[in-house]
PDB file of C-alpha atoms in Angstrom:
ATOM      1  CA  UNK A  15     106.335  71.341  98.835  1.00  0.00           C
ATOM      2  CA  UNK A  16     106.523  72.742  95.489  1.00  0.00           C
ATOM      3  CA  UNK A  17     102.582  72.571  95.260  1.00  0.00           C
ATOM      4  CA  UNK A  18     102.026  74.240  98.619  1.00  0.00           C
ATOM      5  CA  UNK A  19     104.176  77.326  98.101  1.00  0.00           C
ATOM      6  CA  UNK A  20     101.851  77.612  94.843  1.00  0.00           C
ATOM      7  CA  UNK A  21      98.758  77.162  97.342  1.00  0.00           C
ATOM      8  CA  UNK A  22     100.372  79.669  99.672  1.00  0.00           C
ATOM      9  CA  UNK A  23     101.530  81.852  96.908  1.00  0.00           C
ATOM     10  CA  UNK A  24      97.942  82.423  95.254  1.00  0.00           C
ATOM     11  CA  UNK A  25      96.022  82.846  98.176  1.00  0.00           C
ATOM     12  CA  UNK A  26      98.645  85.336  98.885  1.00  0.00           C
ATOM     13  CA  UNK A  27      98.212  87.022  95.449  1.00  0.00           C
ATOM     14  CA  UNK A  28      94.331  86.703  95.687  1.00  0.00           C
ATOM     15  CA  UNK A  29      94.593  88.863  99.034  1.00  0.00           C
ATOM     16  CA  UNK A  30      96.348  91.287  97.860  1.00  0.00           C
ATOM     17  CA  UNK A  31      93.973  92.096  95.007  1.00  0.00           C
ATOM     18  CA  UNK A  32      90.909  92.132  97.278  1.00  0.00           C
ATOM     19  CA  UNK A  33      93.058  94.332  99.595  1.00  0.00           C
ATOM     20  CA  UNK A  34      93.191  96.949  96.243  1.00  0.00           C
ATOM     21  CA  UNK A  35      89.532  96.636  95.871  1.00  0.00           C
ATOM     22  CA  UNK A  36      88.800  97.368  99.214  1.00  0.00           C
ATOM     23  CA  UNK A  37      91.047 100.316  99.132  1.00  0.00           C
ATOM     24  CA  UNK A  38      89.620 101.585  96.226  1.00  0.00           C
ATOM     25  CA  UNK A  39      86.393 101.554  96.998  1.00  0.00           C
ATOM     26  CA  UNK A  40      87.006 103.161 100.631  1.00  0.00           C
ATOM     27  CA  UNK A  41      88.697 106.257  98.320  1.00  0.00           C
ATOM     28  CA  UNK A  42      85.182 105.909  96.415  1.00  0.00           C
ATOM     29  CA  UNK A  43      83.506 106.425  99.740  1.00  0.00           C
ATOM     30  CA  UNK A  44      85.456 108.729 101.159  1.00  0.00           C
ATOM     31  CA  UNK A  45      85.409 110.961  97.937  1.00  0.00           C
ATOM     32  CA  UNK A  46      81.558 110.818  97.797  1.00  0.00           C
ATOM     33  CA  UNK A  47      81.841 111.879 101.335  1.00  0.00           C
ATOM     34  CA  UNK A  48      83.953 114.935 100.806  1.00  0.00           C
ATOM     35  CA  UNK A  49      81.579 115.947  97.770  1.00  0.00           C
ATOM     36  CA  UNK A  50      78.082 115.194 100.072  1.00  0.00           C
ATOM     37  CA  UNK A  51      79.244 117.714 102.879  1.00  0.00           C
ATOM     38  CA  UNK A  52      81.116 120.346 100.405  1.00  0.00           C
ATOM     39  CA  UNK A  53      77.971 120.572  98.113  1.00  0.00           C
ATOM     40  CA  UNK A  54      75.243 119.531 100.480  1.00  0.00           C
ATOM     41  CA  UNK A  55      76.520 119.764 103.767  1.00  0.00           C
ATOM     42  CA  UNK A  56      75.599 116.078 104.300  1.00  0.00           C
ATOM     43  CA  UNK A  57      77.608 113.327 105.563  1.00  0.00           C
ATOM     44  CA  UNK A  58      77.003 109.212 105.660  1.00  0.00           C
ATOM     45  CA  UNK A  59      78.552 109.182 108.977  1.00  0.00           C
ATOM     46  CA  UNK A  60      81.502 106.239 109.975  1.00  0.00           C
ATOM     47  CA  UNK A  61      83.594 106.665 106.458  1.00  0.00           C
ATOM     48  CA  UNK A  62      86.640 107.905 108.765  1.00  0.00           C
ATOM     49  CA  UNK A  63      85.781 104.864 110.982  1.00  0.00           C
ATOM     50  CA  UNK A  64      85.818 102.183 107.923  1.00  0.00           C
ATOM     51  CA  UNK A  65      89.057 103.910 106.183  1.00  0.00           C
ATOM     52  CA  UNK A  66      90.723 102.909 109.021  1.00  0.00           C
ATOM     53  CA  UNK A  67      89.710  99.569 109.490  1.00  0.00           C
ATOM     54  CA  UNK A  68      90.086  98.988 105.844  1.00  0.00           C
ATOM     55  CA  UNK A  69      93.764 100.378 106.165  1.00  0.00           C
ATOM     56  CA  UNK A  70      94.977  97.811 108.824  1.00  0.00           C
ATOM     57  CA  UNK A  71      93.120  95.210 107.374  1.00  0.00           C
ATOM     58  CA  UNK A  72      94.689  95.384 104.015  1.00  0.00           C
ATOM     59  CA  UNK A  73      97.935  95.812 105.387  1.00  0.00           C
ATOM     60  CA  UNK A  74      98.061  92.734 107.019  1.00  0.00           C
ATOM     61  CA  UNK A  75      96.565  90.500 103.945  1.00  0.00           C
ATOM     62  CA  UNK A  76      99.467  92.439 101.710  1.00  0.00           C
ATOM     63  CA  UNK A  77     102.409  91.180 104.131  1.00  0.00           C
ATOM     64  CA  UNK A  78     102.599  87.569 102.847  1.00  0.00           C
ATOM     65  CA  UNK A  79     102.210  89.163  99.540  1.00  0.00           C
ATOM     66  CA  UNK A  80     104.865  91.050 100.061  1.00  0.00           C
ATOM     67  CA  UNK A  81     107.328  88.173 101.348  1.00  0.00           C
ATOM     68  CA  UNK A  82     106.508  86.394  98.507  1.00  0.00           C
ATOM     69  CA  UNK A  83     107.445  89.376  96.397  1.00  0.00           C
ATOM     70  CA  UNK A  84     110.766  89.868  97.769  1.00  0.00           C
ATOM     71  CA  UNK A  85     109.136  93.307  98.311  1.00  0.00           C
ATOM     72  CA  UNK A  86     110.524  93.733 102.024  1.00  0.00           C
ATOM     73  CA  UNK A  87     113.302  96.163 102.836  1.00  0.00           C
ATOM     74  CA  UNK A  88     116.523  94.702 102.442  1.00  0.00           C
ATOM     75  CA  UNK A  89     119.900  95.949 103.237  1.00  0.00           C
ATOM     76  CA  UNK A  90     121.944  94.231 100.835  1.00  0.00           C
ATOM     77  CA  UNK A  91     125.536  96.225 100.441  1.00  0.00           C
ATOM     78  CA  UNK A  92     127.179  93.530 101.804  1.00  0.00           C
ATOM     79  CA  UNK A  93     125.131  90.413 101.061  1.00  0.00           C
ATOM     80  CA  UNK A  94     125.330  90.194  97.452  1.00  0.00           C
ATOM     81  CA  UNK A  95     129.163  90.657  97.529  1.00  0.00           C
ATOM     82  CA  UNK A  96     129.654  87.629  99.761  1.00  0.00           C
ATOM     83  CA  UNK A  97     129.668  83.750  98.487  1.00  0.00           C
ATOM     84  CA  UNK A  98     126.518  81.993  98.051  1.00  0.00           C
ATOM     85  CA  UNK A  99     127.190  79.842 101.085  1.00  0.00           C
ATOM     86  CA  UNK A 100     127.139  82.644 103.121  1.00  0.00           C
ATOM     87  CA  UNK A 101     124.294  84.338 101.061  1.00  0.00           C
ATOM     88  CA  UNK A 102     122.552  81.247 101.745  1.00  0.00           C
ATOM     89  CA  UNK A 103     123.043  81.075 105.595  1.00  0.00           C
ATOM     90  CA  UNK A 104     122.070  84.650 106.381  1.00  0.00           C
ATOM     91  CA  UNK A 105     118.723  83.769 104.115  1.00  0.00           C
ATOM     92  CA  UNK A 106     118.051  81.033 106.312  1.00  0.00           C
ATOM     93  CA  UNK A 107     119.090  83.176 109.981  1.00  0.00           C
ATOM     94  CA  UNK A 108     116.268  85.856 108.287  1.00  0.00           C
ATOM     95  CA  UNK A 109     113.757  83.617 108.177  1.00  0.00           C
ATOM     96  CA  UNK A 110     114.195  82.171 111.071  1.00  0.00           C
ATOM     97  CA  UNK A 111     113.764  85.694 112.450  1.00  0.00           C
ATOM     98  CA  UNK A 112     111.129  86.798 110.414  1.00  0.00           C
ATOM     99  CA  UNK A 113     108.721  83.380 111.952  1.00  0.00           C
ATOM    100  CA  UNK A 114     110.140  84.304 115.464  1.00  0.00           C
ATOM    101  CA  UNK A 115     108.838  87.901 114.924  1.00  0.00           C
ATOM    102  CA  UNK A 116     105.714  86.791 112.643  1.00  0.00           C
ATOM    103  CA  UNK A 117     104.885  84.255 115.639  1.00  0.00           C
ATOM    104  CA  UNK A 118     105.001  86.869 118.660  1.00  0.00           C
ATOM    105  CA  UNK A 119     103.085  88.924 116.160  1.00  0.00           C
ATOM    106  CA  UNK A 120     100.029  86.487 115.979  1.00  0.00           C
ATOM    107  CA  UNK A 121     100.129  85.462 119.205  1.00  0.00           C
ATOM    108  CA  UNK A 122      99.518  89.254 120.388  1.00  0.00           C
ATOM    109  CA  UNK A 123      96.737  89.705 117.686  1.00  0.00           C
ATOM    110  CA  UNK A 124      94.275  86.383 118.336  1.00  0.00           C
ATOM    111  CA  UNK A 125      94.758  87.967 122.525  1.00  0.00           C
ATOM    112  CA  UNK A 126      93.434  91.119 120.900  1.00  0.00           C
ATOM    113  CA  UNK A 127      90.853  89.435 119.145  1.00  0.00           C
ATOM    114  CA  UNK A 128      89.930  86.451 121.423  1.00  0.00           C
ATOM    115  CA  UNK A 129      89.610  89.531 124.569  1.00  0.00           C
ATOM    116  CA  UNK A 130      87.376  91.589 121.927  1.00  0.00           C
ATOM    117  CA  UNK A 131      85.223  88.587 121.433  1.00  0.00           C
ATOM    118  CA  UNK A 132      84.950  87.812 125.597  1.00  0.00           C
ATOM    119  CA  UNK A 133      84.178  91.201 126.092  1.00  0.00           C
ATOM    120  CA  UNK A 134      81.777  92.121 123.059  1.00  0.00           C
ATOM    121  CA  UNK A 135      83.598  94.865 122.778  1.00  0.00           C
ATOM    122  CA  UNK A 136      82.147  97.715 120.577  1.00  0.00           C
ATOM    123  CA  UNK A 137      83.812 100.725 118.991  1.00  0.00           C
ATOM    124  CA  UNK A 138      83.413 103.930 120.846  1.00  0.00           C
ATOM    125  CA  UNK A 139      82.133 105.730 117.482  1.00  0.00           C
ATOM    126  CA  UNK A 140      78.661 106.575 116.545  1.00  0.00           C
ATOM    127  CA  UNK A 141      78.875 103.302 114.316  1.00  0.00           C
ATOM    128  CA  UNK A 142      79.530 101.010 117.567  1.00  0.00           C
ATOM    129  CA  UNK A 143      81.145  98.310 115.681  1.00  0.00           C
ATOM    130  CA  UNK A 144      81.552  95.183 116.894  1.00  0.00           C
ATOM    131  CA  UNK A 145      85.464  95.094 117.313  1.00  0.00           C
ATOM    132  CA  UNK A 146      85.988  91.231 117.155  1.00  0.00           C
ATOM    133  CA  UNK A 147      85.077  92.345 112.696  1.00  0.00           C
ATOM    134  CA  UNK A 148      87.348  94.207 111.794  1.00  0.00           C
ATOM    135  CA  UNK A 149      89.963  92.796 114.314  1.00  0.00           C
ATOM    136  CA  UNK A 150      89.491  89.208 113.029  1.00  0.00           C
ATOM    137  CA  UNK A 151      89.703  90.177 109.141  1.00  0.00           C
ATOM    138  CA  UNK A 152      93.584  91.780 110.339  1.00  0.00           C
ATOM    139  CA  UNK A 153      93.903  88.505 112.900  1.00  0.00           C
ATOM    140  CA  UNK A 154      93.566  86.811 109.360  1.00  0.00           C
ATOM    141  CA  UNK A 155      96.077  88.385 107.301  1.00  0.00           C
ATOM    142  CA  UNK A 156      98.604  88.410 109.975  1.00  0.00           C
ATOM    143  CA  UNK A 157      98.034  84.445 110.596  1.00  0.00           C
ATOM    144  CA  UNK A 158      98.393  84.403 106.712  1.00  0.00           C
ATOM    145  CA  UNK A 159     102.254  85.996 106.894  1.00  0.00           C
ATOM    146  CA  UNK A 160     102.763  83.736 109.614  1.00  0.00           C
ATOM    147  CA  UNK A 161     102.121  80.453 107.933  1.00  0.00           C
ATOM    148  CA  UNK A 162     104.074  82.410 104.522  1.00  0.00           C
ATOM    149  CA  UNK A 163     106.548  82.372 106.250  1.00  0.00           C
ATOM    150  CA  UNK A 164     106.575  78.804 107.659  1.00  0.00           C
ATOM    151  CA  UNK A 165     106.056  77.411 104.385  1.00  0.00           C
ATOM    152  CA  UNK A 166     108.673  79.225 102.674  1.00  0.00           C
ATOM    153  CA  UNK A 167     111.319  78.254 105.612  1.00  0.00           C
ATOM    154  CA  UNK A 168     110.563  74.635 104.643  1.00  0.00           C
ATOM    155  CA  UNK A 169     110.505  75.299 101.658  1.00  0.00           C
ATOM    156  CA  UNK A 170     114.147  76.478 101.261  1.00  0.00           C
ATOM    157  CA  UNK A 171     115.329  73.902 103.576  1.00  0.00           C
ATOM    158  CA  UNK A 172     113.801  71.192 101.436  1.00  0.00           C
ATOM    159  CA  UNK A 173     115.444  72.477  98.535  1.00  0.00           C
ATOM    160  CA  UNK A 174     118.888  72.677 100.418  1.00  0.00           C
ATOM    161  CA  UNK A 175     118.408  69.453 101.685  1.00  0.00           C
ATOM    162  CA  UNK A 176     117.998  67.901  97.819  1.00  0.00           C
ATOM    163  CA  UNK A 177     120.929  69.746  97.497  1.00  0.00           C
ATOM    164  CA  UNK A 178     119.422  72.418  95.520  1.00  0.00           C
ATOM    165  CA  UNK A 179     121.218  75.779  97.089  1.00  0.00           C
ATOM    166  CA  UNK A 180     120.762  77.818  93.846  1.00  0.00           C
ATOM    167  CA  UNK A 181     117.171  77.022  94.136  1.00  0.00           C
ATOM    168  CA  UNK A 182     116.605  77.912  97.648  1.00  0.00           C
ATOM    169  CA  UNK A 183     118.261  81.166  97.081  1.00  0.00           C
ATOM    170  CA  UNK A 184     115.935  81.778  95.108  1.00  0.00           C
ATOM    171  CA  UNK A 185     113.202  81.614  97.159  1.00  0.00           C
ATOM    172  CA  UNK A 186     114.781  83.165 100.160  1.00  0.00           C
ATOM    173  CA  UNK A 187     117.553  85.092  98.815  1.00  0.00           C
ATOM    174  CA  UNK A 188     117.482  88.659  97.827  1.00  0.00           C
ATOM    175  CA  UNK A 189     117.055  89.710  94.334  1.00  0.00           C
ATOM    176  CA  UNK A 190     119.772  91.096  92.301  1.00  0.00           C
ATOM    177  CA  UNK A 191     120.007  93.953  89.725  1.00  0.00           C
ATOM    178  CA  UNK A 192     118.726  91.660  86.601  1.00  0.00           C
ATOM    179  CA  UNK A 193     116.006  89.823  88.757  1.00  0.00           C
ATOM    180  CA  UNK A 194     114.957  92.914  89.327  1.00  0.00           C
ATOM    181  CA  UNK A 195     114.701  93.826  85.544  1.00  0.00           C
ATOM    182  CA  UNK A 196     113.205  90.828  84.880  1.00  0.00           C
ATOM    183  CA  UNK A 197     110.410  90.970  86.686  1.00  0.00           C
ATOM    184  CA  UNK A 198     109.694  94.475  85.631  1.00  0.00           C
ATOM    185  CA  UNK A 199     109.185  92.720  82.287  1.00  0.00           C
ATOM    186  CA  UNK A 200     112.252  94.085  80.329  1.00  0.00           C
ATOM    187  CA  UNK A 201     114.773  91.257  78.550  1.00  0.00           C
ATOM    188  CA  UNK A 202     117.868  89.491  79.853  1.00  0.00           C
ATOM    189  CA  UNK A 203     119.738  91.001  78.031  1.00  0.00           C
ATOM    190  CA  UNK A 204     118.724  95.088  79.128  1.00  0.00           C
ATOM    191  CA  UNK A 205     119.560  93.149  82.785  1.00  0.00           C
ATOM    192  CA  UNK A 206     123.172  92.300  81.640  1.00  0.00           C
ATOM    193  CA  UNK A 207     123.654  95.533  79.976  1.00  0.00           C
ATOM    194  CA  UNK A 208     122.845  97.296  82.891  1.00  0.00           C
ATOM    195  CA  UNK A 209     124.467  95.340  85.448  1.00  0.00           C
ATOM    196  CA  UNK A 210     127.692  95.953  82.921  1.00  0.00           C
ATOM    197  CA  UNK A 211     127.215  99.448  82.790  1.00  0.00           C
ATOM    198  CA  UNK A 212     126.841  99.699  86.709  1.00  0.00           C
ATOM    199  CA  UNK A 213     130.389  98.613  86.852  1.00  0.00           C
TER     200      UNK A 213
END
C-alpha cells in the first residue's frame, strides 16, 4: 500500500509540474500574441482557444495533487478541537464523500468525452479542434483524482486496520498549525513557538 500511494503520489507530483509548464508557456503565447497585434497588428489566431483548453486541462491534473497536498479547503474550527477518534471518523466520512463526488464526476466526463468521440465533434472556432483532445487530456486528470482518492481511502483504512490511527491521520487528517510550518520548511521548534504564542 505504502508503495502505491508513492506510485500515486509522483505521478501526481509529475502532473502538476507539466500542468506549470503548460501554463507557462500558454502566458508565453498569449504575451507574444498581445505584442504581434499591438506592434504589428498581427495575430496567430486560436491562442484564446488553447488558453482555455490549457486552463481546464491543468486544473484537473492539479486536483490529485492537491489531495495529496492537503491543499483542499478545509473548515477545521471544530475538528482539530475534538479527540482523535472523532478526528479520525470524520476523515474517513470525507473521503468517502470526496470518491462519491470524484466518481459522479468521472462518470459525467468519459459521457462527455466518449459522445465527443461518436460524434467527431469539432470546436466551433476557426481552429475546429477535434473536441475528443482536449476533452480526453481533462477526462485524464479527473480519472487521476478519482483513483487519488481511492488509493488514499485504502490507504488510511489499512493503516487503521494495523492499528495505526496516528498514521492514518496523517494521511487523511487535516494539518495543524506546526505541519503547516513544517512543510513551509521552517524548524520544529518556530512550529511550537508559534502554536504557544497563538494561545
Amino acid at each position: 500500500m505504502n508503495r502505491l500511494i508513492r506510485l500515486v503520489g509522483r505521478v501526481s507530483t509529475w502532473a502538476a509540474w507539466l500542468s506549470g509548464g503548460l501554463l507557462f508557456l500558454t502566458a508565453v503565447l498569449i504575451a507574444v500574441e498581445v505584442v504581434l497585434r499591438k506592434v504589428f497588428a498581427l495575430s496567430l489566431g486560436g491562442a484564446d482557444e488553447i488558453s482555455n483548453y490549457v486552463l481546464a486541462v491543468t486544473s484537473s491534473w492539479t486536483f490529485g495533487y492537491a489531495l495529496l497536498r492537503k491543499a483542499h479547503i478545509r473548515i477545521d474550527a471544530l475538528y482539530l478541537r475534538l479527540g482523535r477518534g472523532a478526528r479520525v471518523a470524520l476523515d474517513l466520512a470525507a473521503l468517502v464523500l470526496f470518491a462519491l463526488c470524484a466518481a459522479l464526476i468521472t462518470g459525467y466526463a468519459f459521457q462527455v468525452l466518449h459522445t465527443s468521440i461518436l460524434r467527431r465533434s469539432v470546436a466551433n472556432t476557426p481552429l475546429a479542434t477535434p473536441l475528443w483532445i482536449p476533452q480526453g487530456l481533462w477526462f485524464a486528470g479527473i480519472a487521476l483524482l478519482f483513483a487519488t482518492v481511492l488509493v488514499l481511502l485504502a490507504a488510511t483504512l489499512d493503516r487503521l486496520a494495523a492499528g495505526d490511527v496516528a498514521g492514518a491521520q496523517r494521511l487523511a487528517g487535516a494539518t495543524d498549525v506546526r505541519e503547516e510550518i513544517e512543510e513551509a520548511g521552517a524548524p520544529a521548534a518556530a512550529g511550537a513557538a508559534a502554536e504557544g504564542g497563538g494561545r
